[in-house]
DNA sequence: CAGTGATGTGACGCGATTGTGACGGGATTG
DNA sequence: CAATCCCGTCACAATCGCGTCACATCACTG
């Protein structure tokens, strides 16, 4: 069972500590302007109030996204009132979600539990974050350190397949099948050309080379 | 004249199609567990039954709120009975409103028409700021770096729809549905012409090209 | 350090996809 | 009711994507 880490900008955490009975499943931390005070493993759920004493909530949200430690936290903005424009701003600042406040203990837990089931589905369909590389499945756009990478459709599919199987040697056959190309049969050497083109495109965007050749086997997407 | 989009979780839509005379003002769609089947422009009104065959109504409501495409829909929960606890739960899940069912055709239309005046205030002041691009919904005016962009009606709607769904691949079909053009059926290639005209108009105002072609899929409005 | 097999890559060409000027009918305007 | 505008369609042009080939380069072996 995974740990669920909940970050809050308000004092609600202390009250939640007592509210929740199964302490092993949850941790709570107060979120300050410097980000989280301690590192945690497992999924992170941040609830950020729209207005904060020392910092705009939106800015806090952007900082979380920019910090590699918290970049893949699930961020919920807590709006003061139900303004469509605020909602959009929240999402645009990188929030995954929002609620209309004030935040209650049950609201936090309901939300976390409700979204938890969707989390796997979301990460599969929405967005990869792999080191400097980001892949946005909705926009079909990859970035290296925020810099857009111009990719042809096949290159994008290839990169995505690598991103789905990091740190794992993929044979040329794996790659051909992984991209769903059976008809007409593809020459295995063609994969080398795919790799070359993908590498070149990433480099053109100022990126490094995350694709390592494993002689006489295939290629690996190196991560960490 | 804005389109009014009504989403229902029941089959009532089909019956409403025949009930309403002014077809140009309304669209109806059945709301499934995956959210709306097509993207639309203009205000969205969702009516969600409290109990659904495959999904709790509350969960459906949360999903609508979490999905940027539908985040600012007006959501009405259709309760089975008038339980104060249910009402509270509905609102907490992000519903704007509730009625006690069962839902009738007139109830839907009355509700939409009654609430529309309130909604129009909100949307009248709406204003997008997307990078260099500004869209003023009240003045029906778009600008690039402050420079007015001369747009034909269809181009404006197209741009608006893109602005409502930035960083997201929109298929030609999404765009046709999104602009509410179903009758008579529009040739998908026509969308390419729309795009070309919109690009040209933006360029004529000294703007760049925020519309990226995604080969064999559609187009994206790139932001950031 | 020569030999051998594997990988990197520029070039080519076909087929598919997209861009766009032209046209005409219908709506809109004055 | 004439002039203008808007927009959907078509046809052709321009561009793009990608699989393959051929040759260059590289890595490992003995």
GROMACS .gro file of C-alpha atoms (C1' of nucleotides) in nm:
model
  508
    1UNK     CA    1   0.000   0.000   0.000
    2UNK     CA    2   0.134   0.337  -0.104
    3UNK     CA    3   0.181   0.631   0.120
    4UNK     CA    4  -0.034   0.928   0.034
    5UNK     CA    5   0.128   1.261   0.104
    6UNK     CA    6  -0.092   1.560   0.147
    7UNK     CA    7   0.042   1.914   0.145
    8UNK     CA    8  -0.168   2.205   0.256
    9UNK     CA    9  -0.108   2.576   0.273
   10UNK     CA   10  -0.342   2.614   0.567
   11UNK     CA   11  -0.339   2.470   0.918
   12UNK     CA   12  -0.591   2.208   0.819
   13UNK     CA   13  -0.320   1.944   0.831
   14UNK     CA   14  -0.297   1.940   1.207
   15UNK     CA   15  -0.665   1.888   1.235
   16UNK     CA   16  -0.651   1.615   0.972
   17UNK     CA   17  -0.383   1.429   1.161
   18UNK     CA   18  -0.641   1.361   1.425
   19UNK     CA   19  -0.924   1.303   1.188
   20UNK     CA   20  -0.767   1.023   0.995
   21UNK     CA   21  -0.737   0.696   1.176
   22UNK     CA   22  -0.511   0.500   0.948
   23UNK     CA   23  -0.199   0.703   0.998
   24UNK     CA   24   0.022   0.481   0.798
   25UNK     CA   25  -0.147   0.570   0.475
   26UNK     CA   26  -0.129   0.945   0.503
   27UNK     CA   27   0.127   1.207   0.577
   28UNK     CA   28   0.053   1.576   0.612
   29UNK     CA   29   0.281   1.870   0.567
   30UNK     CA   30   0.242   2.242   0.573
   31UNK     CA   31   0.339   2.401   0.245
   32UNK     CA   32   0.536   2.722   0.281
   33UNK     CA   33   0.681   2.959   0.021
   34UNK     CA   34   0.998   2.747   0.006
   35UNK     CA   35   0.802   2.444  -0.100
   36UNK     CA   36   0.774   2.123   0.099
   37UNK     CA   37   0.979   2.103   0.417
   38UNK     CA   38   1.068   1.742   0.373
   39UNK     CA   39   1.107   1.496   0.092
   40UNK     CA   40   0.862   1.214   0.067
   41UNK     CA   41   0.808   0.908  -0.143
   42UNK     CA   42   0.482   0.822  -0.306
   43UNK     CA   43   0.215   1.035  -0.464
   44UNK     CA   44   0.185   1.394  -0.351
   45UNK     CA   45  -0.136   1.588  -0.327
   46UNK     CA   46  -0.109   1.959  -0.278
   47UNK     CA   47  -0.397   2.189  -0.188
   48UNK     CA   48  -0.310   2.551  -0.242
   49UNK     CA   49  -0.525   2.836  -0.122
   50UNK     CA   50  -0.597   3.102  -0.376
   51UNK     CA   51  -0.476   3.379  -0.150
   52UNK     CA   52  -0.187   3.325   0.085
   53UNK     CA   53  -0.033   3.562   0.337
   54UNK     CA   54   0.305   3.589   0.171
   55UNK     CA   55   0.257   3.466  -0.183
   56UNK     CA   56  -0.011   3.437  -0.449
   57UNK     CA   57  -0.146   3.085  -0.473
   58UNK     CA   58  -0.084   3.080  -0.844
   59UNK     CA   59   0.280   3.159  -0.791
   60UNK     CA   60   0.308   2.879  -0.539
   61UNK     CA   61   0.155   2.647  -0.792
   62UNK     CA   62   0.408   2.744  -1.055
   63UNK     CA   63   0.692   2.692  -0.810
   64UNK     CA   64   0.574   2.345  -0.728
   65UNK     CA   65   0.567   2.263  -1.095
   66UNK     CA   66   0.911   2.406  -1.151
   67UNK     CA   67   1.068   2.219  -0.860
   68UNK     CA   68   1.172   1.870  -0.970
   69UNK     CA   69   1.092   1.733  -0.627
   70UNK     CA   70   0.730   1.832  -0.657
   71UNK     CA   71   0.683   1.859  -1.030
   72UNK     CA   72   0.452   1.564  -1.048
   73UNK     CA   73   0.243   1.640  -0.745
   74UNK     CA   74  -0.128   1.656  -0.799
   75UNK     CA   75  -0.212   2.018  -0.739
   76UNK     CA   76  -0.557   2.132  -0.641
   77UNK     CA   77  -0.623   2.503  -0.617
   78UNK     CA   78  -0.869   2.614  -0.354
   79UNK     CA   79  -1.068   2.899  -0.500
   80UNK     CA   80  -1.249   3.149  -0.284
   81UNK     CA   81  -1.541   3.174  -0.517
   82UNK     CA   82  -1.651   3.001  -0.830
   83UNK     CA   83  -1.509   3.235  -1.092
   84UNK     CA   84  -1.461   3.067  -1.431
   85UNK     CA   85  -1.171   3.296  -1.506
   86UNK     CA   86  -0.993   3.194  -1.188
   87UNK     CA   87  -1.050   2.832  -1.271
   88UNK     CA   88  -0.888   2.874  -1.603
   89UNK     CA   89  -0.597   3.064  -1.457
   90UNK     CA   90  -0.547   2.790  -1.202
   91UNK     CA   91  -0.536   2.521  -1.465
   92UNK     CA   92  -0.310   2.729  -1.681
   93UNK     CA   93  -0.068   2.777  -1.392
   94UNK     CA   94  -0.027   2.402  -1.384
   95UNK     CA   95  -0.299   2.298  -1.140
   96UNK     CA   96  -0.460   1.967  -1.215
   97UNK     CA   97  -0.778   2.048  -1.046
   98UNK     CA   98  -0.959   2.293  -0.823
   99UNK     CA   99  -1.226   2.309  -0.559
  100UNK     CA  100  -1.430   2.599  -0.437
  101UNK     CA  101  -1.338   2.667  -0.076
  102UNK     CA  102  -1.332   2.693   0.209
  103UNK     CA  103  -1.155   2.365   0.237
  104UNK     CA  104  -1.290   2.115   0.482
  105UNK     CA  105  -1.137   1.799   0.613
  106UNK     CA  106  -1.382   1.578   0.433
  107UNK     CA  107  -1.337   1.772   0.110
  108UNK     CA  108  -0.966   1.698   0.115
  109UNK     CA  109  -1.006   1.330   0.181
  110UNK     CA  110  -1.297   1.285  -0.060
  111UNK     CA  111  -1.099   1.446  -0.330
  112UNK     CA  112  -0.784   1.250  -0.276
  113UNK     CA  113  -0.967   0.922  -0.262
  114UNK     CA  114  -1.184   1.003  -0.562
  115UNK     CA  115  -0.893   1.112  -0.775
  116UNK     CA  116  -0.664   0.836  -0.666
  117UNK     CA  117  -0.838   0.582  -0.883
  118UNK     CA  118  -0.804   0.808  -1.178
  119UNK     CA  119  -0.437   0.884  -1.118
  120UNK     CA  120  -0.306   0.590  -1.312
  121UNK     CA  121  -0.528   0.662  -1.605
  122UNK     CA  122  -0.429   1.028  -1.601
  123UNK     CA  123  -0.059   0.969  -1.609
  124UNK     CA  124  -0.106   0.731  -1.896
  125UNK     CA  125  -0.298   0.977  -2.102
  126UNK     CA  126  -0.183   1.315  -1.996
  127UNK     CA  127   0.177   1.376  -1.934
  128UNK     CA  128   0.516   1.218  -1.878
  129UNK     CA  129   0.791   1.389  -1.685
  130UNK     CA  130   1.120   1.208  -1.726
  131UNK     CA  131   1.413   1.414  -1.615
  132UNK     CA  132   1.451   1.706  -1.851
  133UNK     CA  133   1.200   1.553  -2.087
  134UNK     CA  134   0.830   1.627  -2.079
  135UNK     CA  135   0.573   1.464  -2.299
  136UNK     CA  136   0.231   1.619  -2.320
  137UNK     CA  137  -0.005   1.364  -2.466
  138UNK     CA  138  -0.291   1.607  -2.509
  139UNK     CA  139  -0.092   1.852  -2.715
  140UNK     CA  140   0.122   1.578  -2.866
  141UNK     CA  141   0.419   1.787  -2.779
  142UNK     CA  142   0.751   1.697  -2.620
  143UNK     CA  143   0.984   1.940  -2.449
  144UNK     CA  144   1.339   1.935  -2.325
  145UNK     CA  145   1.387   2.170  -2.032
  146UNK     CA  146   1.074   2.345  -2.145
  147UNK     CA  147   1.204   2.388  -2.498
  148UNK     CA  148   0.965   2.242  -2.755
  149UNK     CA  149   1.098   1.951  -2.957
  150UNK     CA  150   0.974   1.937  -3.313
  151UNK     CA  151   0.891   1.575  -3.380
  152UNK     CA  152   0.742   1.392  -3.672
  153UNK     CA  153   0.452   1.162  -3.589
  154UNK     CA  154   0.664   0.851  -3.596
  155UNK     CA  155   0.932   1.010  -3.383
  156UNK     CA  156   0.675   1.112  -3.129
  157UNK     CA  157   0.537   0.760  -3.110
  158UNK     CA  158   0.886   0.625  -3.072
  159UNK     CA  159   0.974   0.866  -2.794
  160UNK     CA  160   0.654   0.789  -2.617
  161UNK     CA  161   0.720   0.420  -2.635
  162UNK     CA  162   1.064   0.472  -2.489
  163UNK     CA  163   0.918   0.690  -2.217
  164UNK     CA  164   0.675   0.414  -2.130
  165UNK     CA  165   0.962   0.169  -2.096
  166UNK     CA  166   1.254   0.358  -1.947
  167UNK     CA  167   1.573   0.188  -1.835
  168UNK     CA  168   1.488  -0.118  -2.033
  169UNK     CA  169   1.659  -0.252  -2.341
  170UNK     CA  170   1.416  -0.253  -2.628
  171UNK     CA  171   1.501  -0.468  -2.926
  172UNK     CA  172   1.434  -0.347  -3.276
  173UNK     CA  173   1.152  -0.593  -3.287
  174UNK     CA  174   1.004  -0.454  -2.965
  175UNK     CA  175   1.009  -0.111  -3.119
  176UNK     CA  176   0.852  -0.218  -3.445
  177UNK     CA  177   0.575  -0.395  -3.259
  178UNK     CA  178   0.550  -0.120  -3.002
  179UNK     CA  179   0.469   0.129  -3.273
  180UNK     CA  180   0.221  -0.115  -3.419
  181UNK     CA  181   0.391  -0.160  -3.754
  182UNK     CA  182   0.342  -0.509  -3.886
  183UNK     CA  183   0.208  -0.451  -4.235
  184UNK     CA  184   0.405  -0.435  -4.450
  185UNK     CA  185   0.691  -0.599  -4.261
  186UNK     CA  186   0.947  -0.342  -4.158
  187UNK     CA  187   1.317  -0.400  -4.205
  188UNK     CA  188   1.490  -0.402  -3.865
  189UNK     CA  189   1.756  -0.166  -3.991
  190UNK     CA  190   1.487   0.093  -4.040
  191UNK     CA  191   1.471   0.123  -3.662
  192UNK     CA  192   1.825   0.257  -3.666
  193UNK     CA  193   1.709   0.533  -3.892
  194UNK     CA  194   1.417   0.610  -3.659
  195UNK     CA  195   1.659   0.637  -3.370
  196UNK     CA  196   1.892   0.861  -3.564
  197UNK     CA  197   1.611   1.093  -3.661
  198UNK     CA  198   1.473   1.106  -3.309
  199UNK     CA  199   1.816   1.183  -3.167
  200UNK     CA  200   1.866   1.457  -3.418
  201UNK     CA  201   1.530   1.616  -3.340
  202UNK     CA  202   1.600   1.614  -2.968
  203UNK     CA  203   1.940   1.763  -3.022
  204UNK     CA  204   1.795   2.033  -3.245
  205UNK     CA  205   1.587   2.145  -2.947
  206UNK     CA  206   1.901   2.173  -2.737
  207UNK     CA  207   1.848   1.840  -2.566
  208UNK     CA  208   2.092   1.566  -2.476
  209UNK     CA  209   2.091   1.207  -2.589
  210UNK     CA  210   1.877   0.992  -2.363
  211UNK     CA  211   1.891   0.701  -2.609
  212UNK     CA  212   2.178   0.462  -2.553
  213UNK     CA  213   2.273   0.198  -2.807
  214UNK     CA  214   2.314  -0.151  -2.670
  215UNK     CA  215   2.525  -0.324  -2.926
  216UNK     CA  216   2.365  -0.623  -3.094
  217UNK     CA  217   2.056  -0.592  -2.876
  218UNK     CA  218   1.874  -0.265  -2.920
  219UNK     CA  219   1.833   0.068  -2.747
  220UNK     CA  220   1.760   0.196  -2.396
  221UNK     CA  221   1.601   0.514  -2.275
  222UNK     CA  222   1.830   0.611  -1.986
  223UNK     CA  223   1.664   0.775  -1.693
  224UNK     CA  224   1.842   0.892  -1.381
  225UNK     CA  225  -2.600   3.452  -3.131
  226UNK     CA  226  -2.444   3.197  -2.906
  227UNK     CA  227  -2.496   2.826  -2.917
  228UNK     CA  228  -2.635   2.667  -2.603
  229UNK     CA  229  -2.504   2.318  -2.541
  230UNK     CA  230  -2.701   2.085  -2.323
  231UNK     CA  231  -2.553   1.762  -2.193
  232UNK     CA  232  -2.767   1.497  -2.034
  233UNK     CA  233  -2.695   1.163  -1.879
  234UNK     CA  234  -3.034   1.029  -1.980
  235UNK     CA  235  -3.202   0.982  -2.317
  236UNK     CA  236  -3.401   1.299  -2.272
  237UNK     CA  237  -3.186   1.471  -2.532
  238UNK     CA  238  -3.335   1.287  -2.822
  239UNK     CA  239  -3.681   1.384  -2.718
  240UNK     CA  240  -3.571   1.742  -2.671
  241UNK     CA  241  -3.428   1.754  -3.021
  242UNK     CA  242  -3.784   1.734  -3.148
  243UNK     CA  243  -3.930   1.955  -2.882
  244UNK     CA  244  -3.719   2.256  -2.955
  245UNK     CA  245  -3.795   2.448  -3.271
  246UNK     CA  246  -3.499   2.679  -3.304
  247UNK     CA  247  -3.236   2.420  -3.374
  248UNK     CA  248  -2.960   2.660  -3.434
  249UNK     CA  249  -2.953   2.777  -3.077
  250UNK     CA  250  -2.929   2.441  -2.905
  251UNK     CA  251  -2.720   2.131  -2.925
  252UNK     CA  252  -2.778   1.816  -2.726
  253UNK     CA  253  -2.539   1.543  -2.635
  254UNK     CA  254  -2.546   1.236  -2.423
  255UNK     CA  255  -2.299   1.245  -2.138
  256UNK     CA  256  -2.114   0.918  -2.081
  257UNK     CA  257  -1.851   0.816  -1.828
  258UNK     CA  258  -1.578   0.949  -2.054
  259UNK     CA  259  -1.725   1.295  -2.047
  260UNK     CA  260  -1.869   1.471  -2.349
  261UNK     CA  261  -1.835   1.290  -2.676
  262UNK     CA  262  -1.750   1.601  -2.865
  263UNK     CA  263  -1.607   1.941  -2.799
  264UNK     CA  264  -1.832   2.238  -2.829
  265UNK     CA  265  -1.807   2.613  -2.818
  266UNK     CA  266  -2.028   2.829  -2.608
  267UNK     CA  267  -2.187   2.778  -2.272
  268UNK     CA  268  -2.238   2.423  -2.154
  269UNK     CA  269  -2.521   2.304  -1.936
  270UNK     CA  270  -2.490   1.962  -1.787
  271UNK     CA  271  -2.767   1.773  -1.612
  272UNK     CA  272  -2.636   1.476  -1.420
  273UNK     CA  273  -2.858   1.212  -1.270
  274UNK     CA  274  -2.779   1.120  -0.913
  275UNK     CA  275  -2.756   0.751  -0.992
  276UNK     CA  276  -2.612   0.631  -1.317
  277UNK     CA  277  -2.568   0.278  -1.442
  278UNK     CA  278  -2.191   0.281  -1.453
  279UNK     CA  279  -2.079   0.570  -1.238
  280UNK     CA  280  -2.193   0.770  -0.942
  281UNK     CA  281  -2.335   1.105  -1.046
  282UNK     CA  282  -2.104   1.279  -0.802
  283UNK     CA  283  -1.801   1.125  -0.960
  284UNK     CA  284  -1.920   1.232  -1.302
  285UNK     CA  285  -1.958   1.582  -1.170
  286UNK     CA  286  -1.604   1.587  -1.034
  287UNK     CA  287  -1.471   1.464  -1.364
  288UNK     CA  288  -1.644   1.738  -1.553
  289UNK     CA  289  -1.489   1.991  -1.317
  290UNK     CA  290  -1.145   1.840  -1.345
  291UNK     CA  291  -1.148   1.830  -1.723
  292UNK     CA  292  -1.041   2.162  -1.870
  293UNK     CA  293  -1.280   2.114  -2.159
  294UNK     CA  294  -1.579   2.111  -1.933
  295UNK     CA  295  -1.446   2.286  -1.625
  296UNK     CA  296  -1.675   2.582  -1.661
  297UNK     CA  297  -1.989   2.401  -1.758
  298UNK     CA  298  -2.293   2.483  -1.551
  299UNK     CA  299  -2.363   2.159  -1.371
  300UNK     CA  300  -2.704   2.074  -1.234
  301UNK     CA  301  -2.740   1.759  -1.031
  302UNK     CA  302  -3.070   1.580  -1.062
  303UNK     CA  303  -3.153   1.443  -0.717
  304UNK     CA  304  -3.392   1.159  -0.667
  305UNK     CA  305  -3.534   1.305  -0.351
  306UNK     CA  306  -3.487   1.623  -0.159
  307UNK     CA  307  -3.225   1.512   0.092
  308UNK     CA  308  -3.029   1.802   0.245
  309UNK     CA  309  -2.722   1.582   0.280
  310UNK     CA  310  -2.732   1.497  -0.090
  311UNK     CA  311  -2.765   1.861  -0.180
  312UNK     CA  312  -2.458   1.941   0.020
  313UNK     CA  313  -2.265   1.660  -0.138
  314UNK     CA  314  -2.369   1.773  -0.484
  315UNK     CA  315  -2.245   2.124  -0.428
  316UNK     CA  316  -1.928   1.998  -0.268
  317UNK     CA  317  -1.856   1.789  -0.576
  318UNK     CA  318  -1.862   2.104  -0.781
  319UNK     CA  319  -2.224   2.124  -0.892
  320UNK     CA  320  -2.359   2.473  -0.938
  321UNK     CA  321  -2.712   2.380  -0.878
  322UNK     CA  322  -2.956   2.098  -0.828
  323UNK     CA  323  -3.315   2.004  -0.903
  324UNK     CA  324  -3.526   1.730  -0.761
  325UNK     CA  325  -3.613   1.488  -1.037
  326UNK     CA  326  -3.737   1.324  -1.236
  327UNK     CA  327  -3.623   1.557  -1.507
  328UNK     CA  328  -3.873   1.672  -1.766
  329UNK     CA  329  -3.818   1.841  -2.095
  330UNK     CA  330  -3.966   2.168  -1.979
  331UNK     CA  331  -3.765   2.158  -1.658
  332UNK     CA  332  -3.445   2.148  -1.857
  333UNK     CA  333  -3.535   2.432  -2.087
  334UNK     CA  334  -3.685   2.651  -1.815
  335UNK     CA  335  -3.376   2.610  -1.610
  336UNK     CA  336  -3.139   2.690  -1.892
  337UNK     CA  337  -3.333   2.993  -2.003
  338UNK     CA  338  -3.376   3.121  -1.650
  339UNK     CA  339  -3.010   3.089  -1.568
  340UNK     CA  340  -2.888   3.209  -1.903
  341UNK     CA  341  -2.927   3.575  -1.822
  342UNK     CA  342  -2.699   3.528  -1.525
  343UNK     CA  343  -2.450   3.339  -1.732
  344UNK     CA  344  -2.441   3.599  -2.003
  345UNK     CA  345  -2.312   3.856  -1.759
  346UNK     CA  346  -2.029   3.628  -1.676
  347UNK     CA  347  -1.941   3.540  -2.030
  348UNK     CA  348  -1.988   3.894  -2.154
  349UNK     CA  349  -1.696   4.010  -1.948
  350UNK     CA  350  -1.489   3.715  -2.049
  351UNK     CA  351  -1.153   3.786  -2.186
  352UNK     CA  352  -0.877   3.552  -2.285
  353UNK     CA  353  -0.514   3.644  -2.261
  354UNK     CA  354  -0.305   3.382  -2.425
  355UNK     CA  355   0.047   3.496  -2.482
  356UNK     CA  356   0.044   3.776  -2.736
  357UNK     CA  357  -0.317   3.704  -2.819
  358UNK     CA  358  -0.611   3.871  -2.651
  359UNK     CA  359  -0.970   3.784  -2.717
  360UNK     CA  360  -1.234   4.020  -2.595
  361UNK     CA  361  -1.562   3.834  -2.595
  362UNK     CA  362  -1.770   4.142  -2.528
  363UNK     CA  363  -1.633   4.342  -2.817
  364UNK     CA  364  -1.591   4.031  -3.034
  365UNK     CA  365  -1.245   4.155  -3.099
  366UNK     CA  366  -0.915   3.974  -3.106
  367UNK     CA  367  -0.578   4.141  -3.084
  368UNK     CA  368  -0.218   4.041  -3.133
  369UNK     CA  369   0.015   4.248  -2.917
  370UNK     CA  370  -0.259   4.506  -2.901
  371UNK     CA  371  -0.296   4.515  -3.278
  372UNK     CA  372  -0.655   4.440  -3.382
  373UNK     CA  373  -0.706   4.130  -3.592
  374UNK     CA  374  -0.974   4.159  -3.856
  375UNK     CA  375  -1.168   3.834  -3.843
  376UNK     CA  376  -1.473   3.703  -4.018
  377UNK     CA  377  -1.743   3.557  -3.796
  378UNK     CA  378  -1.639   3.200  -3.857
  379UNK     CA  379  -1.276   3.281  -3.800
  380UNK     CA  380  -1.356   3.443  -3.470
  381UNK     CA  381  -1.547   3.142  -3.351
  382UNK     CA  382  -1.268   2.916  -3.460
  383UNK     CA  383  -1.008   3.122  -3.279
  384UNK     CA  384  -1.224   3.135  -2.972
  385UNK     CA  385  -1.266   2.761  -2.974
  386UNK     CA  386  -0.892   2.714  -3.002
  387UNK     CA  387  -0.840   2.960  -2.718
  388UNK     CA  388  -1.079   2.761  -2.503
  389UNK     CA  389  -0.882   2.446  -2.571
  390UNK     CA  390  -0.518   2.545  -2.583
  391UNK     CA  391  -0.238   2.292  -2.591
  392UNK     CA  392  -0.468   2.020  -2.703
  393UNK     CA  393  -0.488   1.847  -3.036
  394UNK     CA  394  -0.822   1.920  -3.192
  395UNK     CA  395  -0.928   1.693  -3.472
  396UNK     CA  396  -1.111   1.829  -3.770
  397UNK     CA  397  -1.415   1.662  -3.631
  398UNK     CA  398  -1.372   1.834  -3.294
  399UNK     CA  399  -1.357   2.165  -3.472
  400UNK     CA  400  -1.664   2.100  -3.685
  401UNK     CA  401  -1.862   1.994  -3.379
  402UNK     CA  402  -1.707   2.262  -3.170
  403UNK     CA  403  -1.841   2.531  -3.397
  404UNK     CA  404  -2.177   2.359  -3.392
  405UNK     CA  405  -2.187   2.274  -3.760
  406UNK     CA  406  -2.352   1.944  -3.810
  407UNK     CA  407  -2.623   2.025  -4.057
  408UNK     CA  408  -2.550   1.993  -4.338
  409UNK     CA  409  -2.250   1.767  -4.285
  410UNK     CA  410  -1.928   1.955  -4.337
  411UNK     CA  411  -1.642   1.807  -4.533
  412UNK     CA  412  -1.339   1.762  -4.307
  413UNK     CA  413  -1.112   1.920  -4.563
  414UNK     CA  414  -1.307   2.241  -4.523
  415UNK     CA  415  -1.146   2.277  -4.183
  416UNK     CA  416  -0.811   2.313  -4.356
  417UNK     CA  417  -0.951   2.609  -4.541
  418UNK     CA  418  -1.077   2.761  -4.215
  419UNK     CA  419  -0.733   2.722  -4.066
  420UNK     CA  420  -0.566   2.876  -4.368
  421UNK     CA  421  -0.798   3.175  -4.358
  422UNK     CA  422  -0.754   3.222  -3.985
  423UNK     CA  423  -0.378   3.204  -4.015
  424UNK     CA  424  -0.381   3.456  -4.291
  425UNK     CA  425  -0.594   3.698  -4.092
  426UNK     CA  426  -0.368   3.671  -3.790
  427UNK     CA  427  -0.063   3.724  -4.003
  428UNK     CA  428  -0.223   4.026  -4.168
  429UNK     CA  429  -0.237   4.185  -3.823
  430UNK     CA  430   0.133   4.122  -3.776
  431UNK     CA  431   0.082   3.816  -3.564
  432UNK     CA  432   0.266   3.487  -3.558
  433UNK     CA  433   0.128   3.143  -3.617
  434UNK     CA  434  -0.003   2.992  -3.298
  435UNK     CA  435  -0.172   2.709  -3.485
  436UNK     CA  436   0.043   2.400  -3.525
  437UNK     CA  437  -0.055   2.131  -3.772
  438UNK     CA  438  -0.044   1.780  -3.633
  439UNK     CA  439  -0.017   1.570  -3.939
  440UNK     CA  440  -0.300   1.325  -3.996
  441UNK     CA  441  -0.471   1.429  -3.673
  442UNK     CA  442  -0.561   1.791  -3.657
  443UNK     CA  443  -0.440   2.122  -3.517
  444UNK     CA  444  -0.319   2.258  -3.184
  445UNK     CA  445  -0.322   2.606  -3.043
  446UNK     CA  446   0.025   2.624  -2.891
  447UNK     CA  447   0.061   2.824  -2.578
  448UNK     CA  448   0.393   2.875  -2.400
  449DC     C1'  449   4.608  -0.322  -3.584
  450DA     C1'  450   4.362  -0.580  -3.919
  451DG     C1'  451   3.921  -0.791  -3.975
  452DT     C1'  452   3.437  -0.838  -3.916
  453DG     C1'  453   2.999  -0.734  -3.800
  454DA     C1'  454   2.694  -0.377  -3.615
  455DT     C1'  455   2.541   0.094  -3.618
  456DG     C1'  456   2.509   0.594  -3.802
  457DT     C1'  457   2.347   0.871  -4.159
  458DG     C1'  458   2.289   1.134  -4.620
  459DA     C1'  459   2.020   1.076  -5.022
  460DC     C1'  460   1.629   0.934  -5.283
  461DG     C1'  461   1.162   0.874  -5.424
  462DC     C1'  462   0.687   0.749  -5.367
  463DG     C1'  463   0.259   0.810  -5.153
  464DA     C1'  464  -0.008   1.065  -4.834
  465DT     C1'  465  -0.138   1.491  -4.630
  466DT     C1'  466  -0.195   1.972  -4.620
  467DG     C1'  467  -0.207   2.457  -4.826
  468DT     C1'  468  -0.449   2.756  -5.114
  469DG     C1'  469  -0.647   3.014  -5.530
  470DA     C1'  470  -1.070   3.008  -5.771
  471DC     C1'  471  -1.555   2.962  -5.808
  472DG     C1'  472  -2.037   2.992  -5.710
  473DG     C1'  473  -2.443   3.005  -5.434
  474DG     C1'  474  -2.661   3.202  -5.048
  475DA     C1'  475  -2.692   3.546  -4.698
  476DT     C1'  476  -2.643   4.028  -4.574
  477DT     C1'  477  -2.630   4.505  -4.633
  478DG     C1'  478  -2.751   4.958  -4.786
  479DC     C1'  479  -3.253   4.489  -5.583
  480DA     C1'  480  -2.782   4.554  -5.669
  481DA     C1'  481  -2.349   4.526  -5.448
  482DT     C1'  482  -2.090   4.307  -5.128
  483DC     C1'  483  -1.950   3.968  -4.822
  484DC     C1'  484  -1.903   3.500  -4.641
  485DC     C1'  485  -1.813   3.038  -4.670
  486DG     C1'  486  -1.815   2.551  -4.843
  487DT     C1'  487  -1.620   2.293  -5.208
  488DC     C1'  488  -1.304   2.160  -5.556
  489DA     C1'  489  -0.874   2.088  -5.789
  490DC     C1'  490  -0.420   2.139  -5.813
  491DA     C1'  491   0.027   2.263  -5.605
  492DA     C1'  492   0.338   2.233  -5.234
  493DT     C1'  493   0.507   2.000  -4.867
  494DC     C1'  494   0.595   1.632  -4.570
  495DG     C1'  495   0.688   1.165  -4.380
  496DC     C1'  496   0.910   0.758  -4.398
  497DG     C1'  497   1.102   0.320  -4.565
  498DT     C1'  498   1.492   0.179  -4.810
  499DC     C1'  499   1.950   0.174  -4.990
  500DA     C1'  500   2.442   0.254  -4.990
  501DC     C1'  501   2.820   0.387  -4.790
  502DA     C1'  502   3.076   0.571  -4.378
  503DT     C1'  503   3.194   0.490  -3.920
  504DC     C1'  504   3.237   0.250  -3.503
  505DA     C1'  505   3.322  -0.131  -3.162
  506DC     C1'  506   3.480  -0.544  -3.051
  507DT     C1'  507   3.789  -0.959  -3.129
  508DG     C1'  508   4.213  -1.192  -3.148
   0.00000   0.00000   0.00000
